[in-house]
Short mmCIF file of C-alpha atoms and ligand atoms in Angstrom, two decimals:
data_model
loop_
_atom_site.label_atom_id
_atom_site.label_comp_id
_atom_site.label_asym_id
_atom_site.label_seq_id
_atom_site.Cartn_x
_atom_site.Cartn_y
_atom_site.Cartn_z
CA MET A 1199 116.60 119.83 94.62
CA GLU A 1200 115.09 117.75 91.83
CA SER A 1201 111.82 119.14 90.49
CA ALA A 1202 108.54 117.30 91.01
CA ALA A 1203 108.04 117.13 87.22
CA ARG A 1204 111.37 115.32 86.80
CA VAL A 1205 110.59 112.86 89.59
CA PHE A 1206 107.21 112.20 88.02
CA ALA A 1207 108.79 111.63 84.62
CA ARG A 1208 111.16 109.08 86.12
CA LEU A 1209 108.41 107.23 87.97
CA SER A 1210 106.17 107.10 84.95
CA THR A 1211 108.84 105.66 82.66
CA ASP A 1212 108.10 102.40 80.86
CA GLU A 1213 111.77 101.30 80.89
CA PRO A 1214 112.13 97.70 82.08
CA ILE A 1215 113.06 97.32 85.75
CA THR A 1216 116.67 96.07 86.13
CA ASN A 1217 119.31 95.94 88.93
CA THR A 1218 117.12 94.31 91.54
CA ASP A 1219 118.80 92.96 94.68
CA VAL A 1220 117.31 90.86 97.45
CA LEU A 1221 117.30 93.11 100.54
CA MET A 1222 115.05 91.24 103.00
CA GLY A 1223 113.68 87.92 104.00
CA LYS A 1224 109.89 88.26 104.25
CA ALA A 1225 107.73 91.16 103.15
CA VAL A 1226 104.04 91.32 104.18
CA VAL A 1227 101.46 93.27 102.17
CA LEU A 1228 98.15 94.09 103.89
CA GLY A 1229 95.29 94.05 101.35
CA GLY A 1230 95.18 91.98 98.18
CA SER A 1231 93.42 94.41 95.85
CA LEU A 1232 95.09 96.36 93.07
CA ALA A 1233 97.58 98.43 95.07
CA GLY A 1234 98.51 95.44 97.26
CA MET A 1235 99.13 93.14 94.26
CA LEU A 1236 101.29 95.78 92.54
CA ALA A 1237 103.33 96.33 95.70
CA ALA A 1238 103.75 92.55 96.02
CA ARG A 1239 104.96 92.37 92.43
CA VAL A 1240 107.67 94.99 93.17
CA LEU A 1241 108.60 93.38 96.52
CA SER A 1242 109.03 89.99 94.80
CA ASP A 1243 112.19 91.53 93.22
CA HIS A 1244 113.69 92.38 96.61
CA ALA A 1245 112.36 89.88 99.19
CA GLU A 1246 112.91 86.14 99.52
CA SER A 1247 109.20 85.75 100.07
CA VAL A 1248 106.12 88.00 99.93
CA VAL A 1249 102.91 87.24 101.84
CA ILE A 1250 99.72 89.10 100.94
CA VAL A 1251 97.25 89.27 103.86
CA GLU A 1252 93.70 89.63 102.47
CA ARG A 1253 90.44 89.25 104.42
CA ASP A 1254 88.47 88.06 101.36
CA ALA A 1255 88.97 84.60 99.90
CA LEU A 1256 90.24 85.79 96.52
CA PRO A 1257 88.37 84.34 93.58
CA GLY A 1258 90.19 82.49 90.80
CA THR A 1259 88.22 84.39 88.16
CA ALA A 1260 87.05 87.92 87.45
CA ALA A 1261 84.36 88.03 90.12
CA PRO A 1262 83.14 90.77 92.46
CA ARG A 1263 84.00 90.41 96.15
CA PRO A 1264 82.87 92.06 99.42
CA GLY A 1265 86.21 93.75 100.24
CA THR A 1266 85.91 95.92 97.10
CA PRO A 1267 82.30 97.16 97.07
CA HIS A 1268 83.19 99.61 94.28
CA ASP A 1269 84.21 96.88 91.83
CA GLY A 1270 80.91 96.86 89.91
CA GLN A 1271 81.37 100.56 89.00
CA LEU A 1272 83.02 101.77 85.80
CA HIS A 1273 86.81 101.75 86.00
CA THR A 1274 89.14 102.76 83.20
CA LEU A 1275 92.89 102.50 83.40
CA MET A 1276 94.54 105.72 82.24
CA HIS A 1277 97.48 105.72 79.86
CA GLY A 1278 99.97 106.38 82.70
CA GLY A 1279 98.77 103.30 84.62
CA ARG A 1280 98.65 101.23 81.46
CA MET A 1281 102.35 101.89 80.85
CA GLN A 1282 103.25 100.74 84.37
CA LEU A 1283 101.28 97.51 83.97
CA ARG A 1284 103.17 96.81 80.75
CA ARG A 1285 106.40 97.45 82.61
CA LEU A 1286 105.60 95.28 85.63
CA PHE A 1287 103.96 92.48 83.64
CA PRO A 1288 105.43 92.05 80.16
CA GLY A 1289 102.74 90.90 77.72
CA PHE A 1290 99.95 92.20 79.97
CA GLU A 1291 97.97 93.89 77.17
CA ASP A 1292 98.06 90.84 74.92
CA GLU A 1293 96.66 88.77 77.74
CA ALA A 1294 94.03 91.40 78.50
CA ARG A 1295 93.00 91.51 74.85
CA ALA A 1296 92.89 87.72 74.64
CA GLY A 1297 90.54 87.73 77.61
CA GLY A 1298 88.16 90.16 75.94
CA ALA A 1299 89.33 93.56 77.20
CA ILE A 1300 89.35 96.37 74.65
CA ILE A 1301 92.69 98.10 74.25
CA SER A 1302 91.52 101.40 72.90
CA SER A 1303 93.40 103.61 70.49
CA PRO A 1304 92.95 107.38 70.94
CA TYR A 1305 90.61 107.32 67.95
CA THR A 1306 88.18 104.98 69.65
CA ILE A 1307 87.77 107.24 72.67
CA ARG A 1308 85.34 110.14 72.47
CA ALA A 1309 85.06 113.01 74.87
CA TYR A 1310 82.37 115.73 75.06
CA ALA A 1311 82.40 119.02 76.93
CA ASP A 1312 78.85 120.32 77.34
CA GLY A 1313 77.81 118.19 74.34
CA VAL A 1314 80.66 119.47 72.12
CA PRO A 1315 82.93 116.71 70.77
CA LYS A 1316 86.52 117.19 71.82
CA VAL A 1317 89.37 116.79 69.36
CA SER A 1318 91.28 113.48 69.71
CA ASP A 1319 94.79 113.88 71.10
CA GLY A 1320 95.91 111.06 68.80
CA THR A 1321 98.38 109.69 71.35
CA MET A 1322 96.81 108.08 74.40
CA GLY A 1323 94.68 104.99 74.85
CA LEU A 1324 93.06 103.14 77.75
CA ILE A 1325 92.44 99.57 78.83
CA SER A 1326 88.66 99.07 78.84
CA SER A 1327 87.43 96.19 80.97
CA SER A 1328 85.49 95.61 84.13
CA ARG A 1329 87.40 96.24 87.34
CA PRO A 1330 87.20 92.58 88.48
CA PHE A 1331 88.70 91.55 85.08
CA LEU A 1332 91.66 93.90 85.42
CA GLU A 1333 92.21 92.98 89.07
CA SER A 1334 92.04 89.24 88.37
CA LEU A 1335 94.66 89.54 85.62
CA VAL A 1336 96.99 91.56 87.86
CA ARG A 1337 96.35 89.03 90.64
CA ARG A 1338 97.08 86.01 88.47
CA ARG A 1339 100.31 87.53 87.15
CA THR A 1340 101.43 88.42 90.67
CA LEU A 1341 100.49 85.08 92.25
CA ASP A 1342 102.27 83.26 89.41
CA LEU A 1343 105.55 84.63 90.85
CA PRO A 1344 107.17 81.76 92.75
CA ASN A 1345 107.90 83.77 95.91
CA VAL A 1346 104.44 85.36 96.40
CA LYS A 1347 101.50 83.83 98.25
CA VAL A 1348 98.20 84.92 99.80
CA LEU A 1349 97.04 84.36 103.37
CA THR A 1350 93.26 84.62 103.83
CA CYS A 1351 92.87 86.42 107.18
CA ARG A 1352 92.30 89.86 108.69
CA ALA A 1353 95.22 92.12 109.67
CA ARG A 1354 94.57 93.49 113.20
CA GLY A 1355 97.68 95.42 114.18
CA LEU A 1356 101.48 95.66 114.01
CA GLU A 1357 104.35 94.56 116.19
CA PHE A 1358 107.35 96.91 116.68
CA ARG A 1359 110.90 96.61 117.97
CA ALA A 1360 113.67 99.25 118.10
CA GLY A 1361 111.71 101.78 116.02
CA ALA A 1362 110.79 99.35 113.23
CA VAL A 1363 107.88 97.13 112.35
CA THR A 1364 108.62 93.47 112.92
CA GLY A 1365 105.34 91.74 112.33
CA VAL A 1366 101.61 91.85 111.65
CA ARG A 1367 98.94 90.57 114.01
CA CYS A 1368 96.54 88.43 112.00
CA GLY A 1369 93.23 86.73 112.83
CA ALA A 1370 90.97 84.17 111.19
CA ASP A 1371 88.38 81.64 112.43
CA GLY A 1372 88.93 82.56 116.08
CA ASP A 1373 92.71 82.15 115.84
CA GLU A 1374 95.20 84.98 116.28
CA TRP A 1375 98.90 84.89 115.41
CA THR A 1376 101.81 87.16 114.41
CA GLU A 1377 103.15 87.01 110.88
CA GLU A 1378 106.79 88.08 111.19
CA ALA A 1379 107.91 90.64 108.61
CA ASP A 1380 111.04 92.48 107.50
CA PHE A 1381 108.94 95.03 105.64
CA VAL A 1382 105.21 95.81 105.74
CA VAL A 1383 103.05 97.55 103.15
CA ASP A 1384 99.60 98.87 104.08
CA ALA A 1385 97.31 98.57 101.01
CA MET A 1386 94.03 98.32 102.95
CA GLY A 1387 92.21 100.96 100.92
CA ARG A 1388 90.65 104.27 101.90
CA ALA A 1389 89.28 102.90 105.19
CA SER A 1390 92.72 101.58 106.26
CA LYS A 1391 93.09 101.33 110.07
CA LEU A 1392 96.84 101.90 110.01
CA GLY A 1393 96.47 105.35 111.70
CA ASP A 1394 94.52 103.77 114.60
CA TRP A 1395 97.14 101.07 115.00
CA LEU A 1396 100.05 103.52 114.98
CA GLU A 1397 98.36 105.74 117.59
CA ARG A 1398 97.47 102.77 119.78
CA ASP A 1399 101.14 101.76 119.86
CA GLY A 1400 102.43 105.26 120.70
CA TRP A 1401 103.26 106.45 117.18
CA GLN A 1402 101.86 109.50 115.39
CA ARG A 1403 98.73 109.12 113.28
CA PRO A 1404 99.01 110.79 109.82
CA ALA A 1405 96.79 113.82 109.47
CA MET A 1406 93.94 113.27 107.00
CA ARG A 1407 92.95 115.98 104.54
CA ARG A 1408 89.44 115.75 103.11
CA MET A 1409 87.45 117.53 100.47
CA ALA A 1410 83.68 116.88 100.52
CA ILE A 1411 82.57 115.84 97.03
CA ASP A 1412 79.29 113.98 97.63
CA ILE A 1413 79.28 112.15 94.30
CA ASP A 1414 76.72 109.54 93.33
CA TYR A 1415 77.30 106.93 90.65
CA ALA A 1416 74.65 104.84 88.91
CA THR A 1417 76.08 102.08 86.76
CA GLY A 1418 74.35 99.84 84.26
CA TYR A 1419 75.52 96.96 82.03
CA PHE A 1420 74.04 96.52 78.55
CA ARG A 1421 74.54 93.96 75.78
CA ARG A 1422 76.91 95.18 73.01
CA ALA A 1423 76.13 93.87 69.54
CA ASP A 1424 79.53 94.70 68.05
CA ALA A 1425 82.40 92.49 69.28
CA ASP A 1426 85.04 94.86 67.93
CA PRO A 1427 83.52 98.30 68.42
CA GLU A 1428 84.67 101.51 66.80
CA LEU A 1429 83.91 103.18 70.09
CA ALA A 1430 85.81 101.81 73.10
CA ALA A 1431 85.11 104.56 75.63
CA ALA A 1432 83.36 107.89 75.94
CA ILE A 1433 83.16 110.59 78.57
CA ALA A 1434 80.73 113.50 78.55
CA TYR A 1435 80.76 116.17 81.23
CA ARG A 1436 78.91 119.36 81.91
CA THR A 1437 80.32 122.62 83.20
CA PRO A 1438 79.34 122.91 86.89
CA THR A 1439 76.25 125.08 87.51
CA ALA A 1440 74.64 126.49 90.65
CA THR A 1441 71.89 123.84 90.50
CA PRO A 1442 73.67 120.52 90.00
CA PRO A 1443 72.26 118.71 86.90
CA ARG A 1444 70.77 115.23 87.20
CA VAL A 1445 73.81 113.98 85.17
CA ALA A 1446 77.02 115.90 85.73
CA SER A 1447 79.08 113.35 83.86
CA GLY A 1448 78.45 110.17 81.91
CA ALA A 1449 80.99 107.56 80.91
CA ILE A 1450 80.81 104.50 78.67
CA THR A 1451 83.31 101.75 78.26
CA ALA A 1452 83.22 98.58 76.13
CA ILE A 1453 84.18 95.65 78.33
CA GLU A 1454 84.84 91.93 78.07
CA GLY A 1455 81.86 89.69 77.36
CA ASP A 1456 80.57 92.05 74.61
CA ARG A 1457 79.03 94.45 77.16
CA TRP A 1458 78.79 98.19 77.64
CA LEU A 1459 79.45 99.47 81.11
CA ILE A 1460 77.81 102.88 81.58
CA THR A 1461 78.03 105.23 84.54
CA LEU A 1462 76.02 108.38 85.20
CA ALA A 1463 77.32 110.61 87.97
CA ASN A 1464 75.75 113.47 89.81
CA TYR A 1465 76.45 115.69 92.80
CA GLY A 1466 74.67 117.34 95.66
CA LYS A 1467 72.69 114.65 97.51
CA GLN A 1468 70.18 113.91 94.75
CA PRO A 1469 68.04 110.75 94.90
CA PRO A 1470 70.01 107.77 93.48
CA ILE A 1471 69.21 106.64 89.93
CA ARG A 1472 68.03 103.04 90.32
CA ASP A 1473 65.41 102.72 87.63
CA VAL A 1474 66.48 101.53 84.15
CA ALA A 1475 63.77 103.61 82.45
CA GLU A 1476 65.18 106.77 84.06
CA PHE A 1477 68.76 105.61 83.28
CA ARG A 1478 67.90 105.18 79.58
CA LYS A 1479 66.06 108.49 79.49
CA LEU A 1480 69.03 110.35 80.99
CA CYS A 1481 71.43 108.67 78.53
CA GLY A 1482 69.12 109.93 75.76
CA GLU A 1483 69.92 113.50 76.89
CA LEU A 1484 73.67 112.91 76.39
CA PRO A 1485 75.44 112.70 72.98
CA PRO A 1486 74.02 110.04 70.59
CA VAL A 1487 76.58 107.31 71.46
CA TYR A 1488 74.95 107.04 74.95
CA ARG A 1489 71.52 106.42 73.47
CA GLU A 1490 72.96 103.75 71.16
CA ALA A 1491 74.78 102.04 74.01
CA VAL A 1492 71.64 101.65 76.16
CA ALA A 1493 69.62 100.31 73.24
CA GLY A 1494 70.74 96.69 73.84
CA ASP A 1495 69.40 94.41 76.59
CA GLN A 1496 70.07 95.54 80.10
CA LEU A 1497 72.13 93.02 82.12
CA GLY A 1498 71.63 92.97 85.90
CA GLU A 1499 70.56 95.86 88.12
CA ILE A 1500 71.50 99.55 88.08
CA LEU A 1501 74.20 99.71 90.77
CA PRO A 1502 74.36 102.90 92.89
CA TYR A 1503 77.50 104.04 94.71
CA HIS A 1504 78.16 107.07 96.90
CA GLN A 1505 81.51 108.60 97.78
CA ALA A 1506 81.46 111.41 100.35
CA ASP A 1507 84.95 112.83 100.01
CA SER A 1508 88.40 112.83 98.44
CA ARG A 1509 90.97 112.20 101.13
CA ARG A 1510 94.68 111.91 101.63
CA ARG A 1511 96.84 110.92 104.57
CA ASP A 1512 100.04 112.96 104.79
CA PHE A 1513 102.57 110.37 105.93
CA HIS A 1514 105.38 112.56 104.64
CA LEU A 1515 104.63 115.18 107.36
CA LEU A 1516 105.08 112.76 110.29
CA THR A 1517 108.10 113.52 112.43
CA ARG A 1518 108.10 110.03 114.01
CA PHE A 1519 107.39 107.09 111.76
CA PRO A 1520 108.51 103.47 112.15
CA ALA A 1521 111.07 101.96 109.81
CA ARG A 1522 110.13 99.10 107.46
CA LEU A 1523 106.60 100.38 106.91
CA ILE A 1524 104.85 102.20 104.07
CA SER A 1525 101.31 102.73 102.76
CA VAL A 1526 100.18 102.62 99.11
CA GLY A 1527 97.08 103.12 96.97
CA ASP A 1528 93.83 104.43 98.37
CA ALA A 1529 95.17 103.95 101.91
CA VAL A 1530 97.27 107.07 101.17
CA ALA A 1531 95.04 109.04 98.82
CA SER A 1532 91.64 108.42 97.30
CA PHE A 1533 90.18 110.90 94.84
CA ASN A 1534 86.90 111.80 93.20
CA PRO A 1535 86.49 108.61 91.07
CA ILE A 1536 85.15 110.56 88.12
CA TYR A 1537 88.72 111.53 87.18
CA GLY A 1538 89.84 107.85 87.00
CA GLN A 1539 93.14 108.35 88.85
CA GLY A 1540 93.10 105.72 91.61
CA MET A 1541 94.45 102.64 89.83
CA SER A 1542 97.04 104.61 87.86
CA SER A 1543 98.16 106.25 91.12
CA ALA A 1544 98.58 102.77 92.63
CA THR A 1545 100.82 101.75 89.70
CA LEU A 1546 102.96 104.85 90.22
CA HIS A 1547 103.20 104.13 93.98
CA ALA A 1548 104.56 100.71 92.91
CA SER A 1549 107.04 102.45 90.66
CA ALA A 1550 108.10 104.67 93.61
CA LEU A 1551 108.53 101.55 95.78
CA SER A 1552 110.67 99.97 93.08
CA GLU A 1553 112.91 103.06 92.80
CA TYR A 1554 113.26 103.24 96.60
CA LEU A 1555 114.23 99.57 96.94
CA ARG A 1556 116.61 99.68 93.95
CA SER A 1557 118.45 102.48 95.73
CA ARG A 1558 119.42 99.85 98.38
CA PRO A 1559 118.12 101.99 101.27
CA ASP A 1560 118.92 101.52 104.96
CA LEU A 1561 115.75 99.61 105.93
CA ASP A 1562 116.34 100.33 109.60
CA ALA A 1563 115.55 104.01 108.97
CA PRO A 1564 112.01 105.27 108.16
CA ALA A 1565 111.34 105.09 104.40
CA ARG A 1566 111.54 108.88 103.95
CA ARG A 1567 112.89 108.63 100.42
CA PHE A 1568 109.91 106.49 99.43
CA LEU A 1569 107.51 108.99 101.08
CA ALA A 1570 109.12 111.85 99.13
CA LEU A 1571 108.75 109.98 95.81
CA GLN A 1572 105.17 108.95 96.57
CA ARG A 1573 104.24 112.46 97.59
CA VAL A 1574 105.03 113.70 94.08
CA VAL A 1575 102.45 111.28 92.67
CA VAL A 1576 99.85 112.06 95.34
CA ASP A 1577 100.31 115.86 95.01
CA ALA A 1578 99.87 115.63 91.22
CA ALA A 1579 96.69 113.58 91.35
CA TRP A 1580 95.31 115.60 94.25
CA GLN A 1581 95.90 118.83 92.35
CA ILE A 1582 93.98 117.59 89.28
CA SER A 1583 91.13 116.12 91.25
CA THR A 1584 90.60 118.90 93.83
CA SER A 1585 91.09 121.82 91.46
CA ALA A 1586 88.41 120.44 89.12
CA ASP A 1587 86.07 119.92 92.11
CA LEU A 1588 86.70 123.37 93.53
CA ALA A 1589 85.18 124.79 90.33
CA ARG A 1590 81.80 123.33 91.45
CA PRO A 1591 79.54 125.79 93.27
CA ASP A 1592 78.50 123.09 95.81
CA VAL A 1593 82.14 122.47 96.87
CA THR A 1594 83.22 124.98 99.49
CA GLY A 1595 86.95 124.47 99.80
CA PRO A 1596 89.48 124.37 101.27
CA TYR A 1597 90.91 126.70 98.61
CA PRO A 1598 94.72 126.60 98.19
CA ARG A 1599 96.84 129.73 97.93
CA GLY A 1600 96.74 131.30 94.47
CA TYR A 1601 93.48 129.48 93.68
CA ARG A 1602 91.86 132.21 91.52
CA LEU A 1603 94.84 132.53 89.21
CA SER A 1604 95.30 128.77 88.85
CA LYS A 1605 91.57 128.40 88.14
CA TRP A 1606 91.72 130.98 85.36
CA PHE A 1607 94.81 129.27 83.97
CA ALA A 1608 93.18 125.80 84.06
CA GLU A 1609 90.04 127.14 82.37
CA GLN A 1610 92.06 128.54 79.50
CA ILE A 1611 93.89 125.27 78.90
CA ALA A 1612 90.73 123.13 79.28
CA ALA A 1613 88.76 125.34 76.90
CA ALA A 1614 91.48 125.27 74.22
CA SER A 1615 91.90 121.48 74.59
CA ILE A 1616 88.37 121.03 73.17
CA THR A 1617 89.37 122.06 69.67
CA ASP A 1618 93.18 122.33 69.53
CA ARG A 1619 95.06 119.05 69.18
CA SER A 1620 98.39 120.41 70.43
CA VAL A 1621 96.82 121.71 73.68
CA ALA A 1622 94.76 118.52 73.96
CA VAL A 1623 97.94 116.39 73.85
CA ARG A 1624 99.49 118.36 76.72
CA PHE A 1625 96.23 118.53 78.71
CA ASN A 1626 95.39 114.82 78.33
CA SER A 1627 98.95 113.82 79.10
CA VAL A 1628 98.37 115.31 82.56
CA THR A 1629 94.82 114.05 83.14
CA TYR A 1630 95.84 110.57 81.84
CA MET A 1631 98.68 110.63 84.39
CA ARG A 1632 101.52 110.51 81.87
CA THR A 1633 103.11 113.83 82.88
CA HIS A 1634 103.13 116.11 85.91
CA PRO A 1635 100.59 118.98 86.04
CA ARG A 1636 103.49 121.43 86.14
CA SER A 1637 104.16 120.62 82.50
CA LEU A 1638 101.08 122.72 81.67
CA ALA A 1639 102.71 125.81 83.18
CA ALA A 1640 105.01 126.16 80.14
CA PRO A 1641 104.40 129.73 78.76
CA SER A 1642 104.12 128.27 75.25
CA THR A 1643 101.09 126.19 76.34
CA LEU A 1644 99.27 129.13 77.93
CA LEU A 1645 100.03 131.42 74.96
CA ARG A 1646 98.76 128.85 72.53
CA ALA A 1647 95.61 128.30 74.63
CA LEU A 1648 94.93 132.04 74.78
CA ARG A 1649 95.41 132.35 71.02
CA VAL A 1650 93.09 129.42 70.34
CA ASN A 1651 90.39 130.69 72.72
CA ARG A 1652 90.55 134.23 71.21
CA SER A 1653 90.25 133.02 67.63
CA GLN A 1654 87.58 130.46 68.32
CA GLY A 1655 83.82 130.90 67.86
CA LYS A 1656 81.60 128.94 70.23
CA PRO A 1657 82.18 125.22 69.57
CA GLN A 1658 79.17 123.29 68.23
CA ARG A 1659 77.25 120.53 70.03
CA GLU A 1660 76.97 117.17 68.31
CA LYS A 1661 73.54 116.70 66.68
CA GLY A 1662 71.45 113.81 68.02
C1 FAD B 804 83.00 104.34 92.16
C2 FAD B 804 84.50 104.27 91.89
C3 FAD B 804 84.97 104.39 90.58
C4 FAD B 804 86.33 104.37 90.32
N1 FAD B 804 86.77 104.51 89.05
C5 FAD B 804 88.09 104.46 88.77
C6 FAD B 804 88.58 104.55 87.42
O1 FAD B 804 87.81 104.68 86.47
N2 FAD B 804 89.91 104.48 87.25
C7 FAD B 804 90.78 104.34 88.28
O2 FAD B 804 91.99 104.27 88.06
N3 FAD B 804 90.36 104.27 89.58
C8 FAD B 804 89.05 104.31 89.82
N4 FAD B 804 88.62 104.22 91.15
C9 FAD B 804 89.57 104.11 92.22
C10 FAD B 804 90.06 102.67 92.38
O3 FAD B 804 88.98 101.82 92.60
C11 FAD B 804 91.03 102.60 93.55
O4 FAD B 804 91.95 103.63 93.48
C12 FAD B 804 91.78 101.30 93.49
O5 FAD B 804 90.84 100.28 93.68
C13 FAD B 804 92.86 101.23 94.58
O6 FAD B 804 92.74 100.16 95.25
P1 FAD B 804 93.47 99.80 96.60
O7 FAD B 804 94.09 98.47 96.34
O8 FAD B 804 94.26 100.89 97.12
O9 FAD B 804 92.24 99.65 97.62
P2 FAD B 804 90.94 98.74 97.57
O10 FAD B 804 90.61 98.32 96.20
O11 FAD B 804 89.91 99.42 98.35
O12 FAD B 804 91.38 97.38 98.33
C14 FAD B 804 91.66 97.30 99.71
C15 FAD B 804 91.86 95.83 100.00
O13 FAD B 804 92.29 95.66 101.36
C16 FAD B 804 91.55 94.61 101.95
N5 FAD B 804 91.55 94.85 103.38
C17 FAD B 804 91.08 95.94 104.02
N6 FAD B 804 91.28 95.84 105.37
C18 FAD B 804 91.89 94.65 105.56
C19 FAD B 804 92.38 94.00 106.73
N7 FAD B 804 92.27 94.53 107.96
N8 FAD B 804 92.98 92.79 106.57
C20 FAD B 804 93.12 92.21 105.32
N9 FAD B 804 92.66 92.81 104.18
C21 FAD B 804 92.08 94.03 104.31
C22 FAD B 804 90.20 94.69 101.27
O14 FAD B 804 89.45 93.47 101.38
C23 FAD B 804 90.60 94.99 99.86
O15 FAD B 804 90.89 93.84 99.11
C24 FAD B 804 87.22 104.25 91.41
C25 FAD B 804 86.78 104.15 92.73
C26 FAD B 804 85.41 104.17 92.97
C27 FAD B 804 84.94 104.09 94.38
#
């Protein structure tokens, strides 16, 4: 059997997509956010027409909307996701840059562990923009495709015949109708109702795994004086302690419109940070770049956001699943947002869909091959997100088998990545979703990390 690391390497390739055949008449995608648009882009290679069913009237510009209440919060696109956007939409980064996004080089990203500056890996960058900006660019590129269109209505259920999905029940303005479909993709986000619909129609509901994380975000926008900043993004985090700190992690990103977008995150049911004076004061306790970023004018309100859990729906475990149906994006797995994996995961689900469809599958059988490919991506992101959260004293499991050993192992690699560039490259490649976590299990990586940690004095905090 092919290893998960090899599958991940194939899905995360940036090779252009070739050998596409039309396999179906009409594909219907439920949800027109990031994962839905990316799935529609892939389906446009294989369907005569693609219809995206979205309950929000999608704006023509980079504007927030009710269906994505998290869109005002800080979002960065990891290197792995960035490579897939380049692959799916040639010229994407030039367009993003022209619109004001900051395409960061590794040297314009700073990271701090307990106030200590981490060495740059020198290889990986991010796209820094607001989430509505990124989504609107993906949306425009997808809707420019001649065979893709949006239908503004709510999806309410599915129609089935002979073990396969044949249509989607839709409703808008008091009307209800069925949108016929040869293939359906659920991209309705973490609150997707697909499980309810399947159960209602006599199918199995996928089991949901949850890990309580109780994270609170507070996000502020500030005027940035420098149009071409030397700093594009920063992340500062603190080692978990028995009493959760007021700021467990702080992130900054330069975004379009010469603004800083800054998020402070904490855990453990603390009162939300809503007041700008408190926000500025807390930034002052982080490395100096945070204080500098909040020095400009504040724009708008401080936006709070709470996420109770990381969750995944294990479609691959279902023994009975209809043909011509899959789920992608947060509808399958949604993680602690602090690790910035969601959008990159959605790009890799799109890559899995492309590989599945390019294999010319029998569409009248359940999409098991797609589920197997997607599982590799979900397992990888879940492992990173949940193993970091399990290190927090306020998170109480569930602990996987072999947890203590893997915790010790991860601590060695993470500690060495603070000062050693070679370990940082391997570590960031996994956390930036370029390579599979198993790549860190190479004995040479652990030996190097142990050597670095043994020879190292205590790293120094940056002076404010
Ligand atoms: C606070 C926060 C910060 C984050 N930060 C990052 C980050 O830095 N980097 C990163 O990569 N990811 C981040 N994420 C995760 C990222 O936002 C998601 O992974 C990403 O948005 C995936 O989107 P999606 O398309 O799967 O779902 P969503 O964006 O939730 O979209 C679901 C869509 O489905 C539509 N819909 C739902 N039900 C129906 C229906 N019945 N009929 C029609 N339409 C329907 C909704 O209107 C919506 O448009 C963050 C998430 C949060 C909450």
